[in-house]
Coordinates of C-alpha atoms in Angstrom, one line a residue:
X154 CA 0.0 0.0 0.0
X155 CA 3.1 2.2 1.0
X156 CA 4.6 2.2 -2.5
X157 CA 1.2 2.4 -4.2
X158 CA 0.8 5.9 -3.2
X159 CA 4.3 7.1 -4.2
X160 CA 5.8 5.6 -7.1
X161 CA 5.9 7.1 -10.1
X162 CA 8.7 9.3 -12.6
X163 CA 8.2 9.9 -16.4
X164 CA 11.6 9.7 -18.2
X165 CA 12.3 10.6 -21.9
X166 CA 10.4 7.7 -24.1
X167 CA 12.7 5.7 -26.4
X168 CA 10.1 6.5 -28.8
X169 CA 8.4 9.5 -29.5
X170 CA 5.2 10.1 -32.0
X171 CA 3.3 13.1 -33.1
X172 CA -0.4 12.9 -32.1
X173 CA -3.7 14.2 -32.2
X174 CA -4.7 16.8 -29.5
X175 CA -8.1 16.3 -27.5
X176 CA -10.3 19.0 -29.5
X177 CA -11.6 21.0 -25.9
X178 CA -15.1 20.8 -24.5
X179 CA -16.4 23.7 -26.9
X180 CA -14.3 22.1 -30.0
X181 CA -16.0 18.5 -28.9
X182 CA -18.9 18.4 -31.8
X183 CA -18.9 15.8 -34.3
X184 CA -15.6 13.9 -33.9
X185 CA -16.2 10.5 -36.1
X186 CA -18.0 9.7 -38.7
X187 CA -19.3 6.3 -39.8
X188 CA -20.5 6.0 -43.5
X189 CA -23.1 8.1 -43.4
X190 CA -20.8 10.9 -42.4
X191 CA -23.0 11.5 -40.3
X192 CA -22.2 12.5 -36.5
X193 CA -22.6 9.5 -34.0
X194 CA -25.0 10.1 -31.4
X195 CA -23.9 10.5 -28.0
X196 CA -25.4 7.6 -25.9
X197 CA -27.1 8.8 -22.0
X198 CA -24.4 8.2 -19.1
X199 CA -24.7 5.5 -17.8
X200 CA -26.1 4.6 -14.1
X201 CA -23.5 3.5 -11.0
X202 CA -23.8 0.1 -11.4
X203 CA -24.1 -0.5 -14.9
X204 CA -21.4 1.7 -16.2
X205 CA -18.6 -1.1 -15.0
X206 CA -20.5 -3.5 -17.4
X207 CA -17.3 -3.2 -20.5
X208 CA -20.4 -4.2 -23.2
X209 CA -22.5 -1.6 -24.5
X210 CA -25.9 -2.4 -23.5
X211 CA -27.5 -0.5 -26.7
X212 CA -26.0 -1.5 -30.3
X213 CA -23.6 1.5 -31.3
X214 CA -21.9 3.0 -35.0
X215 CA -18.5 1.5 -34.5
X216 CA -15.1 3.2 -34.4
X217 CA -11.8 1.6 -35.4
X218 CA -9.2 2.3 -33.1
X219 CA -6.2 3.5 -34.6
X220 CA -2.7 4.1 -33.0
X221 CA -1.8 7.7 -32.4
X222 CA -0.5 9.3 -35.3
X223 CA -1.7 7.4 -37.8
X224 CA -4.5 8.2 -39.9
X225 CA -6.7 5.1 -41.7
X226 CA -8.9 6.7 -44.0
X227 CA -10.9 5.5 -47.5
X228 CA -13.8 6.6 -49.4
X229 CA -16.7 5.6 -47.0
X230 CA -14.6 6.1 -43.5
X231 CA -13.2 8.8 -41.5
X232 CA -11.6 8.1 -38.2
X233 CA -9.8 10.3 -36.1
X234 CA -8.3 9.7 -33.0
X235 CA -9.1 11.5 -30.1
X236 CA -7.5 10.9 -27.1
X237 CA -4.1 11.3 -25.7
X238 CA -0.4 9.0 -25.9
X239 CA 0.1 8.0 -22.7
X240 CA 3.9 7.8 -21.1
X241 CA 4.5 10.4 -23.7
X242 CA 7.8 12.0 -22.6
X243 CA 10.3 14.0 -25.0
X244 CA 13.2 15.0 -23.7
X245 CA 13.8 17.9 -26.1
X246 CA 10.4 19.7 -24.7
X247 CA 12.2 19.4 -21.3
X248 CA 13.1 22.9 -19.6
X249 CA 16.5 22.3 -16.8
X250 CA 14.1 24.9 -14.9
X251 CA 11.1 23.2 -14.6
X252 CA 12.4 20.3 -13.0
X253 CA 15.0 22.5 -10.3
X254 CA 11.1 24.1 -9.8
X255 CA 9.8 20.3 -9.1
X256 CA 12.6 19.0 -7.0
X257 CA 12.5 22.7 -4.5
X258 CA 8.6 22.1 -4.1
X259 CA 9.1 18.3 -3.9
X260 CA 11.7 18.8 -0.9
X261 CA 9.3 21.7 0.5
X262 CA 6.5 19.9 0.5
X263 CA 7.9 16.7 2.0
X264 CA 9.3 18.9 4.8
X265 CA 6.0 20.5 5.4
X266 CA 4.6 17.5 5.6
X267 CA 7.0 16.1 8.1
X268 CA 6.5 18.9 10.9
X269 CA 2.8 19.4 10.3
X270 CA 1.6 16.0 10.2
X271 CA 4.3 13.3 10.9
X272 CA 6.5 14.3 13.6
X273 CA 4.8 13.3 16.6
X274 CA 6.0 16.4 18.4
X275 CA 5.2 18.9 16.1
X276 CA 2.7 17.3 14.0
X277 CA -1.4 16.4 14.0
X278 CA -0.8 13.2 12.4
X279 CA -1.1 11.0 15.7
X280 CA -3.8 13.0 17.0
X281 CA -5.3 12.1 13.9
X282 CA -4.8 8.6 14.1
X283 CA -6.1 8.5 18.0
X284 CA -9.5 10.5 17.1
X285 CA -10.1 7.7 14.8
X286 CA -9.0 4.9 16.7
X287 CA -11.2 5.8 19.4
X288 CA -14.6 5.0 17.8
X289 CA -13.5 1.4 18.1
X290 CA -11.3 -0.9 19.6
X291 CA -11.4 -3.1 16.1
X292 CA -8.6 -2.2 14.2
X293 CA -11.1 -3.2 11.2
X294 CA -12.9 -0.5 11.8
X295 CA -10.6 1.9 12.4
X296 CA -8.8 0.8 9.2
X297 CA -11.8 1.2 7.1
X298 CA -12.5 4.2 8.7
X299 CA -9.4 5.4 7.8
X300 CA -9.8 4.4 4.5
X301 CA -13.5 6.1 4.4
X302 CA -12.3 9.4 5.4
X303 CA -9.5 9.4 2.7
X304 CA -11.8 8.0 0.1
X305 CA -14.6 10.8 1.1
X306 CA -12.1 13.8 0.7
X307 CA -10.3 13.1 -2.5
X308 CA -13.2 11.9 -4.7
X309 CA -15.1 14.5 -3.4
X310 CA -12.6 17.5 -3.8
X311 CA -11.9 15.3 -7.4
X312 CA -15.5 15.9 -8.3
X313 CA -15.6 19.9 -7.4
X314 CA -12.5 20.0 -9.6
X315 CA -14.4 21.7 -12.5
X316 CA -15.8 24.7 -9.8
X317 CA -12.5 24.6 -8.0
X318 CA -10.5 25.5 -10.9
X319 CA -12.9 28.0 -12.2
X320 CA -12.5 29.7 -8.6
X321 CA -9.4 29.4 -7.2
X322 CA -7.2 28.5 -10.8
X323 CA -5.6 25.1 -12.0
X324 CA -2.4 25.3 -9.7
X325 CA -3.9 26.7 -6.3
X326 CA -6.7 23.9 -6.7
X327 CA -4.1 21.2 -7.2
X328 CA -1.8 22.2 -3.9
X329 CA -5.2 22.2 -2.2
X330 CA -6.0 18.8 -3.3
X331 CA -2.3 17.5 -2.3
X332 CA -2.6 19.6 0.9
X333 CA -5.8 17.7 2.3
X334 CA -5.1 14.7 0.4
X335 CA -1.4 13.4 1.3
X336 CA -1.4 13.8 5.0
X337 CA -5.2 11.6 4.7
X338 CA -3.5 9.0 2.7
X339 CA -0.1 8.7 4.9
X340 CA -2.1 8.0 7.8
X341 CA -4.2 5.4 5.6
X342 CA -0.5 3.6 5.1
X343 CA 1.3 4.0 8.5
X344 CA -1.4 2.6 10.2
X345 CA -2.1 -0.2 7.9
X346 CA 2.1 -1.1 7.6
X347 CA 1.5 -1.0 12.0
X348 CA -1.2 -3.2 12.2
X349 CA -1.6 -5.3 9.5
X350 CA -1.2 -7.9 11.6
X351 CA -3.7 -7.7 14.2
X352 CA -7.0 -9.0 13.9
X353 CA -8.7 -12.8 13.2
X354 CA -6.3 -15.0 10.9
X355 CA -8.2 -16.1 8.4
X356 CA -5.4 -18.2 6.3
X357 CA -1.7 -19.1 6.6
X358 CA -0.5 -19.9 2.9
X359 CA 3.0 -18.4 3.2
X360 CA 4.5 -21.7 3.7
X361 CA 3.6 -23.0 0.3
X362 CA 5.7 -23.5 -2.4
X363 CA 5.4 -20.9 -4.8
X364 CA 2.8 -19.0 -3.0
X365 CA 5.6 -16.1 -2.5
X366 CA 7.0 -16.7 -6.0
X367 CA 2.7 -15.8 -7.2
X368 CA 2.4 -12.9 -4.9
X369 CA 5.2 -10.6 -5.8
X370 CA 4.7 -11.1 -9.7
X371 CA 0.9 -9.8 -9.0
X372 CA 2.4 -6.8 -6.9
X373 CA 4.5 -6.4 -9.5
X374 CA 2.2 -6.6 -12.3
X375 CA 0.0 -4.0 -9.9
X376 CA 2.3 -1.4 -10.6
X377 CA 2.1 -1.1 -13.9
X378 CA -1.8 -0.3 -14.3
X379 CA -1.2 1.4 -10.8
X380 CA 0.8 4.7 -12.4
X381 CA -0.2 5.9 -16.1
X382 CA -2.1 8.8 -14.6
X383 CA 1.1 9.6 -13.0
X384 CA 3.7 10.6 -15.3
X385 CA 3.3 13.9 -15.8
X386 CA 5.0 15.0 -12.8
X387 CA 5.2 18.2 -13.6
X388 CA 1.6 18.5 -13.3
X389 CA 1.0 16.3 -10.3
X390 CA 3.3 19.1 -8.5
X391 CA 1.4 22.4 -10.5
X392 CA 4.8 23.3 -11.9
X393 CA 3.1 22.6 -15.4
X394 CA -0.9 24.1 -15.5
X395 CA -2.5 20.7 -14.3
X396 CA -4.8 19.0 -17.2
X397 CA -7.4 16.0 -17.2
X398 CA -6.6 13.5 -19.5
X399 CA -8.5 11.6 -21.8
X400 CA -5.7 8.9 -22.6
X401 CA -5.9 6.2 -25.4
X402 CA -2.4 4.2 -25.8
X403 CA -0.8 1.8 -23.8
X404 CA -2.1 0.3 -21.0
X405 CA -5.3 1.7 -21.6
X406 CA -5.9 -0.4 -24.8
X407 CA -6.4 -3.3 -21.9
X408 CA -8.6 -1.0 -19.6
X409 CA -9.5 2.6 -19.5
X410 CA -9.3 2.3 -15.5
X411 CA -5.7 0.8 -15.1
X412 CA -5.8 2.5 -11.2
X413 CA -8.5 0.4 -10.3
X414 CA -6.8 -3.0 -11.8
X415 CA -4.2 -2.5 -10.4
X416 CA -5.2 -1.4 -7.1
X417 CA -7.7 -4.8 -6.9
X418 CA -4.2 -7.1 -8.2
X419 CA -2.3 -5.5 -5.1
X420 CA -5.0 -5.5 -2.7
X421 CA -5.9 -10.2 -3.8
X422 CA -2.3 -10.5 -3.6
X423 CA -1.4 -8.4 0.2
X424 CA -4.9 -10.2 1.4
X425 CA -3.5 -13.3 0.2
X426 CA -0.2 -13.2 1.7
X427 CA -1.3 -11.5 5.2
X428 CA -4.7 -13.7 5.4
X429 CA -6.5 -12.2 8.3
X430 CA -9.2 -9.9 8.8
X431 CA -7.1 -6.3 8.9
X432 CA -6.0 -7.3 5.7
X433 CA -9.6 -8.1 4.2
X434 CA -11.3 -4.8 5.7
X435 CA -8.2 -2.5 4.1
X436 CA -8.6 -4.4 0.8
X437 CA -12.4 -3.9 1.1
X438 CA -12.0 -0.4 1.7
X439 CA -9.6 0.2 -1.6
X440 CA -11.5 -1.2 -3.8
X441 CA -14.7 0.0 -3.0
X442 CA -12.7 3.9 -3.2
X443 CA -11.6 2.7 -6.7
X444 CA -14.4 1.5 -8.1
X445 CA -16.1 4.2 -6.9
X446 CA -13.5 6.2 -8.4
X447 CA -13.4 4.4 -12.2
X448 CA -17.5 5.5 -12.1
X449 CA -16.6 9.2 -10.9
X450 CA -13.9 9.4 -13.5
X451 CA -16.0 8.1 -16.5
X452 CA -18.0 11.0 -15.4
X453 CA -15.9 13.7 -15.2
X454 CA -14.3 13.0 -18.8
X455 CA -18.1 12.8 -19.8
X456 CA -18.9 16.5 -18.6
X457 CA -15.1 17.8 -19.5
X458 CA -15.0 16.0 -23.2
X459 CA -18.5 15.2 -24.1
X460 CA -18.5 13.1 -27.2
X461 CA -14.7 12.8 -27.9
X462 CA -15.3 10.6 -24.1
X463 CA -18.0 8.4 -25.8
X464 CA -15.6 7.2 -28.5
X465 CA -12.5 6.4 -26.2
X466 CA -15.4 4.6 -24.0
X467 CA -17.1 2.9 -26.8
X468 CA -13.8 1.2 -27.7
X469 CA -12.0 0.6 -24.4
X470 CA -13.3 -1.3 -21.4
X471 CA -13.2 -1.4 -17.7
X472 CA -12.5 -5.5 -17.1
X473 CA -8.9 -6.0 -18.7
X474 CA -8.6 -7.1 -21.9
X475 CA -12.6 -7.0 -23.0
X476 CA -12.8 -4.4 -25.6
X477 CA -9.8 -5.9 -27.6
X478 CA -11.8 -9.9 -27.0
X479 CA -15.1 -8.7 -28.7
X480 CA -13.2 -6.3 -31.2
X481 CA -13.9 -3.2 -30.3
X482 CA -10.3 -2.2 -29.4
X483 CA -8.3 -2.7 -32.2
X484 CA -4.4 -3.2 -31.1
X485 CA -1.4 -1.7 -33.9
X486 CA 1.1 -4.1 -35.3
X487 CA 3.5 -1.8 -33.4
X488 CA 1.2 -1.8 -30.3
X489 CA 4.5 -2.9 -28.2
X490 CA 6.0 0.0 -28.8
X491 CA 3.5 2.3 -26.6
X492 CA 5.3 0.3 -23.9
X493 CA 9.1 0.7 -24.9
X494 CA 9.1 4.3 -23.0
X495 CA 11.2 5.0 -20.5
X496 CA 8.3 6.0 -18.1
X497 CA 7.7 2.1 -18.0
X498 CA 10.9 1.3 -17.1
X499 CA 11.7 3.9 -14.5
X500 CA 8.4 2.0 -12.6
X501 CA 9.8 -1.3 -12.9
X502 CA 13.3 0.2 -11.5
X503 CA 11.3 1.8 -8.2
X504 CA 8.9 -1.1 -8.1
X505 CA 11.9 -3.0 -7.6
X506 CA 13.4 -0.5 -5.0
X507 CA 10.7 -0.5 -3.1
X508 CA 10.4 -4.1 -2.7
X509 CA 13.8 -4.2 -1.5
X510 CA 13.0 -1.2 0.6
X511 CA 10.3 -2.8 2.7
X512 CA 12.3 -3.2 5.9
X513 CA 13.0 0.6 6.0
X514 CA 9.5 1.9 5.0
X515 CA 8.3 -0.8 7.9
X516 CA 10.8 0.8 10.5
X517 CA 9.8 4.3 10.0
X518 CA 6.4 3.8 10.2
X519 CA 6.6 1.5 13.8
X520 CA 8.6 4.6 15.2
X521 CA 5.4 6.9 15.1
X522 CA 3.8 4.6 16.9
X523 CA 0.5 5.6 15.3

């Protein structure tokens, strides 16, 4: 869970293609065009608990996915692509300053973070943690309490992002959204790395063969559906005007909500390995924030993008891998190459550190004693 929170850094890609733009909300009018050239018609929004189902429910014009920056066109067909190239990073566009801007706020922030919330003697942080722990003497339910109150705040300040922005600008609305967020979501880890094994045990499966061998390649496979909305750093920390993205490439050719995969992978695999009931109330509470989240998301791009959302939706899919099974998601001979970026391979490098980093992330957090 520790590593989930933190890992990500976009790298120059090995490969680098010009692509189409996102036409903005007002530019968003008649995007595709099937043989008719005609423009589709945009299909209602969906409900909550019908949105996650990858199949459209009503028959719709179809759209053949291309890969960015290519064009497929012929006498009766136009298709355009709409959405973005993910782990798109060229070095060239790169400004010395902007990342000496990143790296002072990074280590500002960080400190910040340390006296106001995580230093017991300075900080709110265990106060915090003690509120909460004092509805109940169930570690369960503080830990999905904990979970509930970090879930709450971010999705909802996520969903005022629109009004925020128009209020307060892009940049102040993202260092208020880290502000409330990170604390919320340190507290969620420390206390889940300090008591994650309290509780009923449910299981004991550590002692069988290949049982270890299973779990880290799912928490490694986690990782890579866990970051693509991560890489532009520059963003994430307001240096660059933040953006919502409406991505297309990569790894959201197997899923358009990659956070949510990968968040259920790690959560089976930790519940798996731990096996008691901490374990199960934490995963419960992470992926009921994240599939909360994918249906909030779809949302948001809906209202921010309109009909250029419907296409991207009509030919990716929530459950991995079911838009490219029933055809609608076309993959590109080259299709491998969306994954050759160095973005990729920077997360496999920190996944890595971080699994070999365990015993000092576990140390820290038993010396706050939250």
């Amino acid at each position: 869970m520790a590593t989930s929170i933190f890992l990500s850094h976009p790298f120059s890609p090995l490969l680098s293609k010009q692509h189409h733009k996102i036409p903005s909300p007002k530019q968003t009018i008649a995007i595709a065009y099937h043989s008719t050239n005609k423009p589709t018609t945009k299909t209602p929004f969906l409900p909550f608990p019908t949105s996650f189902f990858p199949f459209p429910s009503n028959p719709r014009k179809e759209f053949w996915p291309i890969s960015v920056g290519r064009a497929q066109t012929d006498e009766k067909d136009e298709i355009l692509v709409v959405g973005e190239d993910s782990a798109e990073f060229e070095l060239s566009k790169q400004k010395i300053s902007s990342w000496v801007y990143f790296t002072g706020i990074l280590g500002v922030v960080l400190y910040v973070l340390n006296v106001v919330w995580i230093d017991n003697s300075t900080g709110f942080g265990k106060s915090f943690i003690d509120s909460v722990s004092s509805i109940s003497d169930s570690p369960e339910i503080v830990m999905l309490s904990l979970t509930l109150i970090f879930a709450i705040v971010h999705s909802g300040l996520a969903s005022l992002r629109d009004k925020g922005e128009e209020l307060i600008g892009e940049r102040a609305f993202r260092v208020l959204f880290a502000g409330v967020s990170l604390p919320l979501a340190v507290s969620t880890i420390v206390y889940f790395i300090n008591h994650r094994y309290d509780g009923v045990q449910l299981w004991q499966l550590n002692s069988i063969a290949g049982i270890h061998e299973l779990i880290w390649i799912s928490n490694f496979i986690s990782f890579f559906f866990l970051y693509p909305s991560t890489f532009n750093l520059l963003e994430v920390a307001a240096v660059d005007k933040p953006k919502m993205h409406l991505w297309e490439t990569g790894i959201m050719r197997i899923t358009r909500h990659p956070q949510l995969v990968g968040q259920v992978i790690w959560c089976l695999a930790h519940t798996l390995w731990i096996g008691n009931s901490v374990a199960v109330a934490a995963s419960v509470g992470l992926i009921g924030h994240h599939l909360f989240g994918a249906w909030n998301g779809d949302r948001r791009l809906a209202i921010r993008y309109g009909e250029a959302f419907e296409v991207v939706k009509n030919r990716t899919s929530i459950i991995p891998f079911a838009a490219i099974l029933d055809g609608r998601q076309k993959l590109p001979e080259d299709y491998y190459k969306e994954f050759i970026r160095l973005p990729y391979l920077s997360i496999t490098a920190l996944t890595l550190g971080a699994y070999f980093l365990h015993p000092i992330m576990q140390a820290a957090s038993y010396r706050l004693h939250w």
